[in-house]
Amino acid sequence: MDFSDSILIIDDDKDLCSLLEEFLRPEGFEIETAYDGHEGIEKALSRRYSLIVLDVMLPGKLDGLAVLEQIRQKLSIPVLMLSAKGEDIDRITGLEMGADDYLPKPFNARELLARIRTILRRSKSNSMKGLNTFKYVLGDLELIYGSRKVICSNEPIELTSMEFDLLEFLVRNAGRVVPRDELAKKVMERNLTPYDRSIDVHVSRLRKKLGSADNGGNERIKAVRGTGYIYTIPLTAESK
């Protein structure tokens, strides 16, 4: 079988890793595993993977969050985190540190496969966009598709893949309130579950990174209570 995508699974549960490998290999994925944080970081930096599946609860001093922090310092690779059921703090922290998505344990293997395919499909779509140098400009914000870069007030802003996609969708719908459910379906390609704060955490990171607008210090992305978010249109905006 020809493998088109490689996945690194970092989890100390060897039985789970074996089960996931048996399930994912027939789906066309090349699987490698690491059973602790040190091994996970070493493998993550040693070759180019399509995606990393990372468990929060790893043994030793390097838990999943510490591993994610070190990986994010060097790589922009998509990361799907696994967390114990009910550990909302770990999930939110993981998203705040740059994880693309999370899945609580125990989980259905089909759900994991769906999340993996969604993240990889988005990543490949972004690569196709990168074949050109198309830009989108709104006020002092510039999105550059070729390099997946964002320039804000003449300063480069480092965004994760998920953050870039969220920002693009909000900017293209500037002036319109975008419901949280719509953001989840269009950007994450899934429905939000009750108490799912993934969209809110990603948008919160975006707001912090972008700062205030250049038209009087107004917020660029405003939260609309009980509904969603809106990217405000600058008074002097010129869209190209």
mmCIF file of N, CA and C in Angstrom, residues 67-127:
data_model
loop_
_atom_site.group_PDB
_atom_site.id
_atom_site.type_symbol
_atom_site.label_atom_id
_atom_site.label_comp_id
_atom_site.label_asym_id
_atom_site.label_seq_id
_atom_site.Cartn_x
_atom_site.Cartn_y
_atom_site.Cartn_z
ATOM 1 N N VAL A 67 5.052 18.967 25.812
ATOM 2 C CA VAL A 67 5.487 18.498 24.495
ATOM 3 C C VAL A 67 4.958 19.437 23.411
ATOM 4 N N LEU A 68 3.688 19.804 23.522
ATOM 5 C CA LEU A 68 3.087 20.715 22.544
ATOM 6 C C LEU A 68 3.835 22.045 22.507
ATOM 7 N N GLU A 69 4.183 22.555 23.670
ATOM 8 C CA GLU A 69 4.896 23.830 23.741
ATOM 9 C C GLU A 69 6.219 23.757 22.994
ATOM 10 N N GLN A 70 6.956 22.665 23.185
ATOM 11 C CA GLN A 70 8.254 22.541 22.520
ATOM 12 C C GLN A 70 8.100 22.314 21.024
ATOM 13 N N ILE A 71 7.093 21.552 20.639
ATOM 14 C CA ILE A 71 6.852 21.317 19.215
ATOM 15 C C ILE A 71 6.477 22.617 18.520
ATOM 16 N N ARG A 72 5.619 23.408 19.163
ATOM 17 C CA ARG A 72 5.158 24.659 18.557
ATOM 18 C C ARG A 72 6.284 25.684 18.402
ATOM 19 N N GLN A 73 7.347 25.544 19.182
ATOM 20 C CA GLN A 73 8.484 26.455 19.038
ATOM 21 C C GLN A 73 9.255 26.199 17.752
ATOM 22 N N LYS A 74 9.108 24.986 17.207
ATOM 23 C CA LYS A 74 9.893 24.609 16.031
ATOM 24 C C LYS A 74 9.030 24.296 14.811
ATOM 25 N N LEU A 75 7.804 23.792 15.033
ATOM 26 C CA LEU A 75 6.993 23.290 13.928
ATOM 27 C C LEU A 75 5.590 23.885 13.925
ATOM 28 N N SER A 76 5.015 23.986 12.721
ATOM 29 C CA SER A 76 3.626 24.420 12.591
ATOM 30 C C SER A 76 2.716 23.254 12.215
ATOM 31 N N ILE A 77 3.200 22.027 12.375
ATOM 32 C CA ILE A 77 2.470 20.820 12.033
ATOM 33 C C ILE A 77 1.136 20.757 12.780
ATOM 34 N N PRO A 78 0.065 20.283 12.141
ATOM 35 C CA PRO A 78 -1.216 20.134 12.846
ATOM 36 C C PRO A 78 -1.100 19.156 14.018
ATOM 37 N N VAL A 79 -1.743 19.498 15.129
ATOM 38 C CA VAL A 79 -1.723 18.657 16.329
ATOM 39 C C VAL A 79 -3.143 18.441 16.820
ATOM 40 N N LEU A 80 -3.521 17.176 16.965
ATOM 41 C CA LEU A 80 -4.804 16.796 17.542
ATOM 42 C C LEU A 80 -4.531 16.218 18.919
ATOM 43 N N MET A 81 -5.075 16.849 19.958
ATOM 44 C CA MET A 81 -4.799 16.409 21.322
ATOM 45 C C MET A 81 -5.880 15.477 21.847
ATOM 46 N N LEU A 82 -5.449 14.498 22.636
ATOM 47 C CA LEU A 82 -6.352 13.593 23.328
ATOM 48 C C LEU A 82 -6.339 13.948 24.807
ATOM 49 N N SER A 83 -7.505 14.051 25.411
ATOM 50 C CA SER A 83 -7.557 14.410 26.827
ATOM 51 C C SER A 83 -8.555 13.521 27.550
ATOM 52 N N ALA A 84 -8.319 13.319 28.840
ATOM 53 C CA ALA A 84 -9.236 12.525 29.642
ATOM 54 C C ALA A 84 -10.598 13.204 29.681
ATOM 55 N N LYS A 85 -11.644 12.421 29.687
ATOM 56 C CA LYS A 85 -12.999 12.962 29.692
ATOM 57 C C LYS A 85 -13.208 13.870 30.901
ATOM 58 N N GLY A 86 -13.679 15.066 30.650
ATOM 59 C CA GLY A 86 -13.964 15.998 31.730
ATOM 60 C C GLY A 86 -12.833 16.946 32.049
ATOM 61 N N GLU A 87 -11.651 16.727 31.434
ATOM 62 C CA GLU A 87 -10.504 17.600 31.721
ATOM 63 C C GLU A 87 -10.563 18.849 30.834
ATOM 64 N N ASP A 88 -11.548 19.702 31.111
ATOM 65 C CA ASP A 88 -11.751 20.890 30.279
ATOM 66 C C ASP A 88 -10.560 21.843 30.325
ATOM 67 N N ILE A 89 -9.926 21.957 31.494
ATOM 68 C CA ILE A 89 -8.789 22.877 31.626
ATOM 69 C C ILE A 89 -7.669 22.480 30.683
ATOM 70 N N ASP A 90 -7.370 21.182 30.602
ATOM 71 C CA ASP A 90 -6.310 20.707 29.718
ATOM 72 C C ASP A 90 -6.659 20.976 28.264
ATOM 73 N N ARG A 91 -7.915 20.772 27.901
ATOM 74 C CA ARG A 91 -8.329 20.993 26.510
ATOM 75 C C ARG A 91 -8.179 22.460 26.137
ATOM 76 N N ILE A 92 -8.670 23.328 27.006
ATOM 77 C CA ILE A 92 -8.600 24.763 26.731
ATOM 78 C C ILE A 92 -7.153 25.220 26.667
ATOM 79 N N THR A 93 -6.335 24.734 27.613
ATOM 80 C CA THR A 93 -4.922 25.099 27.620
ATOM 81 C C THR A 93 -4.237 24.638 26.344
ATOM 82 N N GLY A 94 -4.560 23.417 25.909
ATOM 83 C CA GLY A 94 -3.972 22.896 24.676
ATOM 84 C C GLY A 94 -4.312 23.760 23.475
ATOM 85 N N LEU A 95 -5.565 24.171 23.364
ATOM 86 C CA LEU A 95 -5.983 25.036 22.263
ATOM 87 C C LEU A 95 -5.292 26.392 22.353
ATOM 88 N N GLU A 96 -5.171 26.912 23.577
ATOM 89 C CA GLU A 96 -4.508 28.208 23.760
ATOM 90 C C GLU A 96 -3.033 28.143 23.372
ATOM 91 N N MET A 97 -2.450 26.950 23.471
ATOM 92 C CA MET A 97 -1.033 26.783 23.141
ATOM 93 C C MET A 97 -0.820 26.437 21.671
ATOM 94 N N GLY A 98 -1.919 26.301 20.917
ATOM 95 C CA GLY A 98 -1.760 26.100 19.482
ATOM 96 C C GLY A 98 -2.186 24.763 18.930
ATOM 97 N N ALA A 99 -2.855 23.912 19.735
ATOM 98 C CA ALA A 99 -3.389 22.664 19.191
ATOM 99 C C ALA A 99 -4.510 22.990 18.207
ATOM 100 N N ASP A 100 -4.641 22.185 17.163
ATOM 101 C CA ASP A 100 -5.670 22.431 16.157
ATOM 102 C C ASP A 100 -7.041 21.958 16.621
ATOM 103 N N ASP A 101 -7.083 20.872 17.369
ATOM 104 C CA ASP A 101 -8.353 20.338 17.842
ATOM 105 C C ASP A 101 -8.059 19.371 18.979
ATOM 106 N N TYR A 102 -9.119 18.918 19.649
ATOM 107 C CA TYR A 102 -8.943 17.931 20.713
ATOM 108 C C TYR A 102 -10.071 16.915 20.660
ATOM 109 N N LEU A 103 -9.824 15.779 21.264
ATOM 110 C CA LEU A 103 -10.822 14.712 21.341
ATOM 111 C C LEU A 103 -10.735 14.091 22.727
ATOM 112 N N PRO A 104 -11.849 14.076 23.461
ATOM 113 C CA PRO A 104 -11.809 13.501 24.812
ATOM 114 C C PRO A 104 -11.825 11.969 24.787
ATOM 115 N N LYS A 105 -11.081 11.372 25.721
ATOM 116 C CA LYS A 105 -11.105 9.922 25.907
ATOM 117 C C LYS A 105 -12.242 9.554 26.858
ATOM 118 N N PRO A 106 -12.862 8.404 26.677
ATOM 119 C CA PRO A 106 -12.701 7.477 25.543
ATOM 120 C C PRO A 106 -13.381 8.017 24.297
ATOM 121 N N PHE A 107 -12.885 7.617 23.143
ATOM 122 C CA PHE A 107 -13.448 8.127 21.902
ATOM 123 C C PHE A 107 -13.696 6.976 20.934
ATOM 124 N N ASN A 108 -14.536 7.253 19.956
ATOM 125 C CA ASN A 108 -14.805 6.294 18.901
ATOM 126 C C ASN A 108 -13.731 6.451 17.830
ATOM 127 N N ALA A 109 -13.182 5.351 17.369
ATOM 128 C CA ALA A 109 -12.106 5.409 16.378
ATOM 129 C C ALA A 109 -12.558 6.114 15.109
ATOM 130 N N ARG A 110 -13.831 5.949 14.752
ATOM 131 C CA ARG A 110 -14.357 6.616 13.559
ATOM 132 C C ARG A 110 -14.374 8.131 13.733
ATOM 133 N N GLU A 111 -14.637 8.576 14.958
ATOM 134 C CA GLU A 111 -14.614 10.010 15.237
ATOM 135 C C GLU A 111 -13.187 10.544 15.104
ATOM 136 N N LEU A 112 -12.227 9.791 15.611
ATOM 137 C CA LEU A 112 -10.823 10.188 15.475
ATOM 138 C C LEU A 112 -10.440 10.280 14.004
ATOM 139 N N LEU A 113 -10.833 9.285 13.216
ATOM 140 C CA LEU A 113 -10.530 9.279 11.793
ATOM 141 C C LEU A 113 -11.140 10.492 11.097
ATOM 142 N N ALA A 114 -12.377 10.823 11.472
ATOM 143 C CA ALA A 114 -13.053 11.980 10.867
ATOM 144 C C ALA A 114 -12.312 13.270 11.199
ATOM 145 N N ARG A 115 -11.880 13.414 12.465
ATOM 146 C CA ARG A 115 -11.142 14.618 12.864
ATOM 147 C C ARG A 115 -9.811 14.711 12.105
ATOM 148 N N ILE A 116 -9.110 13.579 11.989
ATOM 149 C CA ILE A 116 -7.831 13.558 11.293
ATOM 150 C C ILE A 116 -8.007 13.972 9.836
ATOM 151 N N ARG A 117 -8.997 13.397 9.181
ATOM 152 C CA ARG A 117 -9.228 13.703 7.770
ATOM 153 C C ARG A 117 -9.610 15.168 7.567
ATOM 154 N N THR A 118 -10.393 15.712 8.496
ATOM 155 C CA THR A 118 -10.792 17.113 8.389
ATOM 156 C C THR A 118 -9.576 18.030 8.494
ATOM 157 N N ILE A 119 -8.721 17.768 9.487
ATOM 158 C CA ILE A 119 -7.530 18.593 9.681
ATOM 159 C C ILE A 119 -6.594 18.492 8.477
ATOM 160 N N LEU A 120 -6.395 17.265 7.968
ATOM 161 C CA LEU A 120 -5.502 17.084 6.832
ATOM 162 C C LEU A 120 -6.084 17.689 5.557
ATOM 163 N N ARG A 121 -7.390 17.590 5.392
ATOM 164 C CA ARG A 121 -8.025 18.185 4.212
ATOM 165 C C ARG A 121 -7.852 19.701 4.224
ATOM 166 N N ARG A 122 -8.004 20.295 5.400
ATOM 167 C CA ARG A 122 -7.814 21.739 5.520
ATOM 168 C C ARG A 122 -6.358 22.114 5.253
ATOM 169 N N SER A 123 -5.446 21.307 5.762
ATOM 170 C CA SER A 123 -4.020 21.571 5.576
ATOM 171 C C SER A 123 -3.632 21.489 4.104
ATOM 172 N N LYS A 124 -4.157 20.483 3.396
ATOM 173 C CA LYS A 124 -3.840 20.321 1.977
ATOM 174 C C LYS A 124 -4.476 21.429 1.155
ATOM 175 N N SER A 125 -5.671 21.841 1.545
ATOM 176 C CA SER A 125 -6.327 22.947 0.855
ATOM 177 C C SER A 125 -5.504 24.209 1.000
ATOM 178 N N ASN A 126 -4.944 24.411 2.187
ATOM 179 C CA ASN A 126 -4.099 25.584 2.422
ATOM 180 C C ASN A 126 -2.842 25.528 1.555
ATOM 181 N N SER A 127 -2.309 24.328 1.346
ATOM 182 C CA SER A 127 -1.118 24.182 0.518
ATOM 183 C C SER A 127 -1.416 24.553 -0.925
#
